[in-house]
CSV table of C-alpha atoms and ligand atoms in Angstrom, one decimal:
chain,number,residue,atom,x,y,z
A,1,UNK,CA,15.1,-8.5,-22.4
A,2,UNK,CA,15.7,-9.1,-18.9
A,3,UNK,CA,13.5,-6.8,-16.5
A,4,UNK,CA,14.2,-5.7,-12.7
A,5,UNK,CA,12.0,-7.7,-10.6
A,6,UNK,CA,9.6,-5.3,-8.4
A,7,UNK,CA,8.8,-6.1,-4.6
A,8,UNK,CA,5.9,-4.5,-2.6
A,9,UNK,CA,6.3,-4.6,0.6
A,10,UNK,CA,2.6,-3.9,2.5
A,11,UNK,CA,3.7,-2.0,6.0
A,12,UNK,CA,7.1,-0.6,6.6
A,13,UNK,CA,6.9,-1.2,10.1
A,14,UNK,CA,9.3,-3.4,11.7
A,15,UNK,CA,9.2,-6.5,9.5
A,16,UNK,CA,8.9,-4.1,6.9
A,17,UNK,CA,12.2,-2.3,7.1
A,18,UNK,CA,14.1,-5.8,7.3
A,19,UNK,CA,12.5,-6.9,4.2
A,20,UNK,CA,13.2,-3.8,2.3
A,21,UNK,CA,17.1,-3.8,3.8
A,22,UNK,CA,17.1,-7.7,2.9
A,23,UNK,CA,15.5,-7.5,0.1
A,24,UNK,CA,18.2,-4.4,-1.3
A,25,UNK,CA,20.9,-6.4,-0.4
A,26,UNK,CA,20.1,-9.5,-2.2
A,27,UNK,CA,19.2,-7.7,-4.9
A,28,UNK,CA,16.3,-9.1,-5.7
A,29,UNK,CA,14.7,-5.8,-7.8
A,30,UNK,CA,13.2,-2.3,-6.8
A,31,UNK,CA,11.7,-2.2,-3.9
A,32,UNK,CA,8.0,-0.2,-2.7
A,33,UNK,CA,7.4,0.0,0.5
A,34,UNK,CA,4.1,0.4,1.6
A,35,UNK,CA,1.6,2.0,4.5
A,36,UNK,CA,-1.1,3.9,5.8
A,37,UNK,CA,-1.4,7.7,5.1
A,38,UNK,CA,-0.3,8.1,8.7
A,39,UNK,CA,3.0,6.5,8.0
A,40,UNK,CA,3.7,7.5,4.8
A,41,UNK,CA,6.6,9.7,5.8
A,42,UNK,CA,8.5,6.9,7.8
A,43,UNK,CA,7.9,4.2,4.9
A,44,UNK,CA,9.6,7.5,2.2
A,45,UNK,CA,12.3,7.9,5.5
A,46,UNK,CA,13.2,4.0,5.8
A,47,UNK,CA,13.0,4.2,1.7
A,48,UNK,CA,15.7,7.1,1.5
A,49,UNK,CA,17.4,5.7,4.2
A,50,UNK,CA,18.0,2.3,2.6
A,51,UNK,CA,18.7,3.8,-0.7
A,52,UNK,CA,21.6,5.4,1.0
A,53,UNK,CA,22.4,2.3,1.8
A,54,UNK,CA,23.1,1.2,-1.2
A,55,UNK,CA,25.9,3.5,-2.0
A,56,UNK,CA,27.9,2.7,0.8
A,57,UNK,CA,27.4,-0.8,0.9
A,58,UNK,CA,26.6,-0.9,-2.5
A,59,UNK,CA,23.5,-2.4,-4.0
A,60,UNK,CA,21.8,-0.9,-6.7
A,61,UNK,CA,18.3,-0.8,-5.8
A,62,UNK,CA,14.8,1.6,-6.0
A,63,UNK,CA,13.5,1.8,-3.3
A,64,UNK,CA,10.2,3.8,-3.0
A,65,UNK,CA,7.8,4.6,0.2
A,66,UNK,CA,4.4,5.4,-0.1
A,67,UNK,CA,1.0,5.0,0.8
A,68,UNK,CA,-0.8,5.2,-2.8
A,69,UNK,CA,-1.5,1.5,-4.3
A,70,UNK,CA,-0.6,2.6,-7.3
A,71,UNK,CA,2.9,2.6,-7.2
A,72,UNK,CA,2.5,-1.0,-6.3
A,73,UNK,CA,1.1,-1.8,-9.4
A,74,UNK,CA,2.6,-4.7,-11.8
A,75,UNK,CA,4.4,-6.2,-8.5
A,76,UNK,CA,6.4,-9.6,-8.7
A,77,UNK,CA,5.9,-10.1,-5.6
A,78,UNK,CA,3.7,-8.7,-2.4
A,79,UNK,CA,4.9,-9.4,0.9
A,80,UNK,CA,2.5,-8.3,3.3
A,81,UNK,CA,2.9,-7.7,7.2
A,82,UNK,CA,0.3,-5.3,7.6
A,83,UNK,CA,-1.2,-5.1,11.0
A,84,UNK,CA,-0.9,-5.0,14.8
A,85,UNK,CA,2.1,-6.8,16.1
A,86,UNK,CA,1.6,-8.7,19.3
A,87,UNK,CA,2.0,-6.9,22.4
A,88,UNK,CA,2.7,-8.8,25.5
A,89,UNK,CA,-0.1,-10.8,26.7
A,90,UNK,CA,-1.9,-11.1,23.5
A,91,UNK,CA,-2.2,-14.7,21.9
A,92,UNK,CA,-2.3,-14.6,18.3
A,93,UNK,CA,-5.9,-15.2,18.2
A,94,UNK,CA,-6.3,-11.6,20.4
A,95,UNK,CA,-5.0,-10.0,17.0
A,96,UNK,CA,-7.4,-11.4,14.5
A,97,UNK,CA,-10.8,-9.4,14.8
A,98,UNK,CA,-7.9,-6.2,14.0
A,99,UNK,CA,-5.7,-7.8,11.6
A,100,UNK,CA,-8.7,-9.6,9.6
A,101,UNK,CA,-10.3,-6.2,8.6
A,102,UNK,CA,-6.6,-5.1,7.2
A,103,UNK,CA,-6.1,-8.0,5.3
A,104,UNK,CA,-9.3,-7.8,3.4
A,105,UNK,CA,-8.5,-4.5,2.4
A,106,UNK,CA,-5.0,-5.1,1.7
A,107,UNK,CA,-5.9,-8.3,-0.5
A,108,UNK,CA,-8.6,-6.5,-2.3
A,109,UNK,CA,-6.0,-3.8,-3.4
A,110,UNK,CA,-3.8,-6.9,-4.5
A,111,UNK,CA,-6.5,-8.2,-6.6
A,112,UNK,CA,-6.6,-5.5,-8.5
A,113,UNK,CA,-3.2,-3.7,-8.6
A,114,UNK,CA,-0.7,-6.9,-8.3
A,115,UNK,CA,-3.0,-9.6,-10.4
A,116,UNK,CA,-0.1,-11.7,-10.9
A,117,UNK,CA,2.0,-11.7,-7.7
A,118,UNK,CA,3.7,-14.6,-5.6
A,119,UNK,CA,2.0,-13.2,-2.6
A,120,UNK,CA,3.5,-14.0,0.5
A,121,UNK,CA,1.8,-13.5,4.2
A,122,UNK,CA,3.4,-12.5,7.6
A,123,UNK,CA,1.0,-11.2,9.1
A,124,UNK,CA,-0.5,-12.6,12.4
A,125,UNK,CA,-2.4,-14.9,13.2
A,126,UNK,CA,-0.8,-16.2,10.5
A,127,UNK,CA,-3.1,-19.2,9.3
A,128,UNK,CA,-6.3,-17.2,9.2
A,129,UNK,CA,-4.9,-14.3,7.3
A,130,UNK,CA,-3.3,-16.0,4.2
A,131,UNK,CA,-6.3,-18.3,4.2
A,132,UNK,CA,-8.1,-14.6,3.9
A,133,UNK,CA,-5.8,-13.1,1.2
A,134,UNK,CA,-6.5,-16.3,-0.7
A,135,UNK,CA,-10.3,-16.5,0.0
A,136,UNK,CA,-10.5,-12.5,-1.5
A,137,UNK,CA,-7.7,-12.0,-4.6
A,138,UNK,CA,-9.1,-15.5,-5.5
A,139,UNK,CA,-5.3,-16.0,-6.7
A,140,UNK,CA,-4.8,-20.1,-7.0
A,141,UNK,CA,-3.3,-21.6,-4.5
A,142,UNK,CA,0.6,-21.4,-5.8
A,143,UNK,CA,0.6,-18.2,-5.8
A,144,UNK,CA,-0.7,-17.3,-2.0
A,145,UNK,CA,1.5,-18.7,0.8
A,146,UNK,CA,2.1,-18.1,4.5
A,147,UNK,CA,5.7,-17.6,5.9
A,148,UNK,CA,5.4,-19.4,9.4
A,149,UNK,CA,7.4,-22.9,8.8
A,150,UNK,CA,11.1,-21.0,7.9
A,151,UNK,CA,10.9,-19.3,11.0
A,152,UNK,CA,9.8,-22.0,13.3
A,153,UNK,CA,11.8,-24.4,12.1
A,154,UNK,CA,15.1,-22.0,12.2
A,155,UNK,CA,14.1,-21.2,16.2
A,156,UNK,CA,14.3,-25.2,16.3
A,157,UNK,CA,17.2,-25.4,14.7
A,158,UNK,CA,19.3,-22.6,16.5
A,159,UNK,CA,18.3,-24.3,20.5
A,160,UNK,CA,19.4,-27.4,18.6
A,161,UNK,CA,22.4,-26.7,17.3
A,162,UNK,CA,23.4,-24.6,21.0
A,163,UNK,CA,22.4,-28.2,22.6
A,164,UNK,CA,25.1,-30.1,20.4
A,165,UNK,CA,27.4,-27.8,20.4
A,166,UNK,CA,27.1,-27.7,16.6
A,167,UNK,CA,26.9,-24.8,13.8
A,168,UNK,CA,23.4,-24.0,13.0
A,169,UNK,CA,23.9,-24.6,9.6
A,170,UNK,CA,24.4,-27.9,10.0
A,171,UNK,CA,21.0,-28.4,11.6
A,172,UNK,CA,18.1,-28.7,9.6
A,173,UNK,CA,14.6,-29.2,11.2
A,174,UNK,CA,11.0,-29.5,10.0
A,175,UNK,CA,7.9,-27.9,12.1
A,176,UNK,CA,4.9,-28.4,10.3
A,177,UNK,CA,1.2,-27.5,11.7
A,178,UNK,CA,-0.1,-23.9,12.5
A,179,UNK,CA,1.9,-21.3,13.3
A,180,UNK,CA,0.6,-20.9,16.8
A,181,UNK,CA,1.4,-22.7,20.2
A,182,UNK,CA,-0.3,-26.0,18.6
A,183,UNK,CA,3.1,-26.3,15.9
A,184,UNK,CA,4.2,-29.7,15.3
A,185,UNK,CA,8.7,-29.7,15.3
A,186,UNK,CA,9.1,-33.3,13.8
A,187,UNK,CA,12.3,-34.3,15.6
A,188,UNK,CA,12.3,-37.3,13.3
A,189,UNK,CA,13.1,-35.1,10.5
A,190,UNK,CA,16.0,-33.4,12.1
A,191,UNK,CA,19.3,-33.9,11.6
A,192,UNK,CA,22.7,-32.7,12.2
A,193,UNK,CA,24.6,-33.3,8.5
A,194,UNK,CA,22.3,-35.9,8.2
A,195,UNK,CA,22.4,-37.8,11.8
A,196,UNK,CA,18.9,-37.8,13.5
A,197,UNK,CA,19.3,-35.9,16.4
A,198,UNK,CA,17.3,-38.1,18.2
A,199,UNK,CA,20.5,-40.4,18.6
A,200,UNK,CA,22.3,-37.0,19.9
A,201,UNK,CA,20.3,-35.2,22.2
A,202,UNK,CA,18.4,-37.2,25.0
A,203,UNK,CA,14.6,-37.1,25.3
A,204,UNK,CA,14.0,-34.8,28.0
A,205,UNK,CA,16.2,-32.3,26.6
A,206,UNK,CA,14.6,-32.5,22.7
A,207,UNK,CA,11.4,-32.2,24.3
A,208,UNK,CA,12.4,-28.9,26.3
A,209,UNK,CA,13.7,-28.1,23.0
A,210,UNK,CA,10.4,-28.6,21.3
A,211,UNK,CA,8.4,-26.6,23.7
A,212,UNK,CA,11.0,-23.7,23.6
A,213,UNK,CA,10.1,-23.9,19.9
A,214,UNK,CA,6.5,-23.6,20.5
A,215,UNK,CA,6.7,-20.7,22.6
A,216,UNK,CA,9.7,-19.0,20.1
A,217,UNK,CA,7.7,-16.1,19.5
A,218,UNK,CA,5.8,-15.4,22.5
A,219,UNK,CA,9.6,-15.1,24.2
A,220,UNK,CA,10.7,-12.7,22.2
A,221,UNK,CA,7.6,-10.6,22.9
A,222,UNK,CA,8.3,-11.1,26.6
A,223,UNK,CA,12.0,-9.4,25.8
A,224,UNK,CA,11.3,-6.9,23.5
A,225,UNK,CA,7.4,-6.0,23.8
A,226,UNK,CA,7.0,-6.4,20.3
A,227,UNK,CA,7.2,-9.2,17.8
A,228,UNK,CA,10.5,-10.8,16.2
A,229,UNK,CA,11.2,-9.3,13.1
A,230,UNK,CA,14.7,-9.7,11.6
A,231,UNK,CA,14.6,-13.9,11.7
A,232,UNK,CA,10.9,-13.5,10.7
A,233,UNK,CA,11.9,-10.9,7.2
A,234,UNK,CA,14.9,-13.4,6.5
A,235,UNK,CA,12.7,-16.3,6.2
A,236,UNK,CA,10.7,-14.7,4.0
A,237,UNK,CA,13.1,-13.2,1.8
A,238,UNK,CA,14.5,-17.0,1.4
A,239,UNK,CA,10.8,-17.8,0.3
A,240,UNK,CA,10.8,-14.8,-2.7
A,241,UNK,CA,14.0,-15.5,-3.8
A,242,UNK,CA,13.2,-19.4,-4.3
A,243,UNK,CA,10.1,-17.8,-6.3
A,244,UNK,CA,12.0,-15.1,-7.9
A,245,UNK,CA,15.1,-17.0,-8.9
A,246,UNK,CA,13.4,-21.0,-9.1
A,247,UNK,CA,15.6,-21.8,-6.9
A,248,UNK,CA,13.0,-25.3,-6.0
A,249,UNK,CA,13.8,-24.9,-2.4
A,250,UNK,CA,12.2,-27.7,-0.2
A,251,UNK,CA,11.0,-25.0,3.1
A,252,UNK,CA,8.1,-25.6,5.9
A,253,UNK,CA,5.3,-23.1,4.7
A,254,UNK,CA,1.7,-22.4,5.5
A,255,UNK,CA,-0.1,-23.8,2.0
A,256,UNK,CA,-3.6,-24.1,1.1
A,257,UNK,CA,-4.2,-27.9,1.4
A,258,UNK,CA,-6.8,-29.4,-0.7
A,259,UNK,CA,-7.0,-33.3,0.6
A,260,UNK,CA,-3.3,-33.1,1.2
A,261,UNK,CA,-2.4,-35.2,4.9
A,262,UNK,CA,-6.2,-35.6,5.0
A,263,UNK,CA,-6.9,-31.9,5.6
A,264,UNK,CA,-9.0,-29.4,3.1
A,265,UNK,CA,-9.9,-25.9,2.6
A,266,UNK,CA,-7.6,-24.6,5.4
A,267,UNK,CA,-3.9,-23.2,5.6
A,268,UNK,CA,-1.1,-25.1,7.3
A,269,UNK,CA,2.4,-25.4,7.9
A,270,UNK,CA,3.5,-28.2,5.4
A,271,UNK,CA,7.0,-29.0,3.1
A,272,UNK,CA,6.4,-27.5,-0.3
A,273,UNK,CA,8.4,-26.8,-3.2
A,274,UNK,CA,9.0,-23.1,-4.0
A,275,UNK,CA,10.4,-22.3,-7.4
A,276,UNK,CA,9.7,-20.1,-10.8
A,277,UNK,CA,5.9,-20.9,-10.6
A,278,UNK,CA,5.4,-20.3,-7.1
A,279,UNK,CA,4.0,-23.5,-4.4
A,280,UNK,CA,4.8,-25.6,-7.6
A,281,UNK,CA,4.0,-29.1,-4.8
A,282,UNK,CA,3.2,-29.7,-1.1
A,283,UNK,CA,5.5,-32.6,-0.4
A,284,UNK,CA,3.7,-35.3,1.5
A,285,UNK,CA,6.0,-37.1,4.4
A,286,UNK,CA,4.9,-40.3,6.7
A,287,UNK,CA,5.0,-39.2,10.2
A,288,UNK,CA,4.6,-41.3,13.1
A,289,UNK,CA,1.5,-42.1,15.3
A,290,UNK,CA,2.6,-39.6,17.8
A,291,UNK,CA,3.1,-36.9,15.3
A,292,UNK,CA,0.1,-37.6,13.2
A,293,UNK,CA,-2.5,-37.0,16.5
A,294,UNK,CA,0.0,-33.6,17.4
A,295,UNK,CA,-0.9,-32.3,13.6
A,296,UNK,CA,-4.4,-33.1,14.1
A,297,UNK,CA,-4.7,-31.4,16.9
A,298,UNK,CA,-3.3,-28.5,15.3
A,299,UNK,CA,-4.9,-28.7,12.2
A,300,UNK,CA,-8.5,-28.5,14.5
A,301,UNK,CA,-7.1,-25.2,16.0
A,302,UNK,CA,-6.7,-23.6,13.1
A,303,UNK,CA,-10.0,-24.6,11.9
A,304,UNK,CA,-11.7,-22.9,14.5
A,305,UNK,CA,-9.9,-19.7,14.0
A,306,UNK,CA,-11.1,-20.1,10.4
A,307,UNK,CA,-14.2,-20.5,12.0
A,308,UNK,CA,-13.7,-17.6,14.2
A,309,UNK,CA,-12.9,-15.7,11.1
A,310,UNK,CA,-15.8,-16.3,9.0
A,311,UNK,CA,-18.3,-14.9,11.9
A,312,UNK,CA,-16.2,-11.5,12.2
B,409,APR,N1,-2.1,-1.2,4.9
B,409,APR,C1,-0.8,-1.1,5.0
B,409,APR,N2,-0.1,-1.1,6.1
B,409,APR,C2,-0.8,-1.2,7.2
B,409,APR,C3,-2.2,-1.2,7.3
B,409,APR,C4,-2.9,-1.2,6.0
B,409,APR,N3,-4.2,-1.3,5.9
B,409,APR,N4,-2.6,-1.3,8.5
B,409,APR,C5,-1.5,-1.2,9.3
B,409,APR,N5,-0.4,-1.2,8.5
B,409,APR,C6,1.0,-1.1,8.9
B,409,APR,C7,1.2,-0.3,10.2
B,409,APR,O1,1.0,1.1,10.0
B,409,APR,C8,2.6,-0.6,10.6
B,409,APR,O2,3.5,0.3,10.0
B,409,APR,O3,1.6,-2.3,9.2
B,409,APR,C9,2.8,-2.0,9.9
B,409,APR,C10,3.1,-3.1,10.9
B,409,APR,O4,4.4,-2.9,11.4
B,409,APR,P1,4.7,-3.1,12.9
B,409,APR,O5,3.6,-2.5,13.8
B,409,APR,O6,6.1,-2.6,13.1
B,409,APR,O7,4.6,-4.7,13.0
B,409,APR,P2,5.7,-5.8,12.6
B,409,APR,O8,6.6,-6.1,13.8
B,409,APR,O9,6.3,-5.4,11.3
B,409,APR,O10,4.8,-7.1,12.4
B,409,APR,C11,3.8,-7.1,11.4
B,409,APR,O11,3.8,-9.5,11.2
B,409,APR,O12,4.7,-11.2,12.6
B,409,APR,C12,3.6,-10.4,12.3
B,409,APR,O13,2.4,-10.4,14.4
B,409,APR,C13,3.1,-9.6,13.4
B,409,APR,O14,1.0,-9.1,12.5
B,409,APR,C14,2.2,-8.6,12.8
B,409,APR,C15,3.0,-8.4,11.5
């Protein structure tokens, strides 16, 4: 007999309440949102609230707050945004000796309470802390992935898709790399219905484009003082429903690479195929010369936030 799918939701902060409303709405299963004693009451309040919700809109949905890991337990999936936003001025890397101590706790409760979960990490900095939930539920590597790539690449897609004058959902772009100021947008993936943009947007304006990209997040801090968070839930809600429904969606996500593009033991932003069994392959794509130095440099910052990591 067919079951309802159960999604945990760790913080029901900002990201947090998008997931839960997104999640509701796609119907994806009951819903627990999660947080710290101090914010129980607002993760019950957004819970009520959204269940509300669902009789207006409707959507037939449970959706519990709480801060006791038991009513996590048996989840399908974890999504997990626990921490400190960026405030402005803060880099990513500003937010890891904070965010590091949550995640081991959060991943140890994981371990024991949601042993087989498609766990997916929001997080920041983004690369270091999936690479930690990994390191401590000792899940394999399908089942632990970092929601970075969606998001980048649908920032890259929207400037490109204003620059042409074209819908955005004809636009389809590839960023791969960390999910810092280091990302890689590979403009020779992207297309507009399938013509490389490079033949419709002139050089100086994709490379404005690019760096716009890069800096996606950090502008949005700027407006708002906080970090994005509806694009930022959407991308990962497309990332659980490939999972829940193996839907075998080709998507730009932070995987645990083991050789893959020359690169081991670290977390980054590469195409992979999500579907029923989770990161079920990390699709490997030729990139030019140019390209190939930009993910290397990326790939050697994110190994020295690893690095930074394992001293803290
Ligand atoms: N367990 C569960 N929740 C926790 C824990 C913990 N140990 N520690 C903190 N939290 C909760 C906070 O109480 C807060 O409600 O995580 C929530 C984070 O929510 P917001 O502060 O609103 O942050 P949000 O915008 O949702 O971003 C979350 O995602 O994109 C990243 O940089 C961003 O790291 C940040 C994360």
């Amino acid at each position: 007999m067919a079951r309802r799918h159960k999604i945990a939701l760790i913080g029901a902060g900002n990201i947090g309440g998008e997931l839960a409303a997104m999640a509701a709405r796609h119907e994806l299963g009951d819903v627990v949102l999660f947080d710290i004693p101090e914010k129980e009451s607002l993760a019950k309040g957004k819970a009520l609230d959204l269940e509300q919700m669902g009789s207006v809109l409707p959507y037939d949905a449970h959706i519990t707050g709480t801060a006791n890991w038991d009513d996590c337990a048996g989840a399908d999936v974890v999504i997990v945004t626990a921490g400190v936003p960026r405030k402005p001025g803060m880099s990513r890397d500003d937010l890891l000796g904070i965010n590091l101590k949550i995640i081991r706790n959060v991943a140890d409760q994981v371990r024991s309470k949601c042993p087989n979960a498609f766990v997916i990490v929001i997080s920041n900095p983004l690369d270091a802390m999936v690479y930690e939930m990994k390191k401590v539920t000792q899940f394999p590597r399908e089942r632990v992935v970092g929601m970075a790539g969606v998001l980048d690449a649908a920032r890259f897609q929207l400037f490109l898709a204003r620059e042409l004058g074209a819908s955005v959902k004809d636009v389809r772009a590839m960023v791969l790399g960390g999910h810092g100021d280091t990302m890689v947008p590979v403009t020779s993936y992207c297309t507009c219905n399938g013509i490389p943009v490079r033949q419709l947007i002139a050089a100086d304006k994709l490379n404005a484009i690019v760096e716009r990209t890069r800096q996606g997040g950090g502008e949005i801090v700027k407006l708002m003082g906080t970090s994005a968070y509806y694009a930022p839930a959407a991308a990962a809600i497309t990332m659980a429903e490939a999972y829940l429904h193996d839907d075998k969606r080709l998507l730009p996500a932070a995987a645990y690479l083991d050789g893959e593009y020359g690169f081991s033991d670290l977390y980054m932003g590469v195409p992979v195929i999500i579907g029923g069994k989770g990161v079920e392959r990390i699709v490997t794509i030729e990139l030019s010369a140019e390209e190939r130095a930009n993910l290397e440099k990326s790939a050697a910052a994110v190994k020295e936030l690893l690095d930074a990591s394992k001293k803290l």
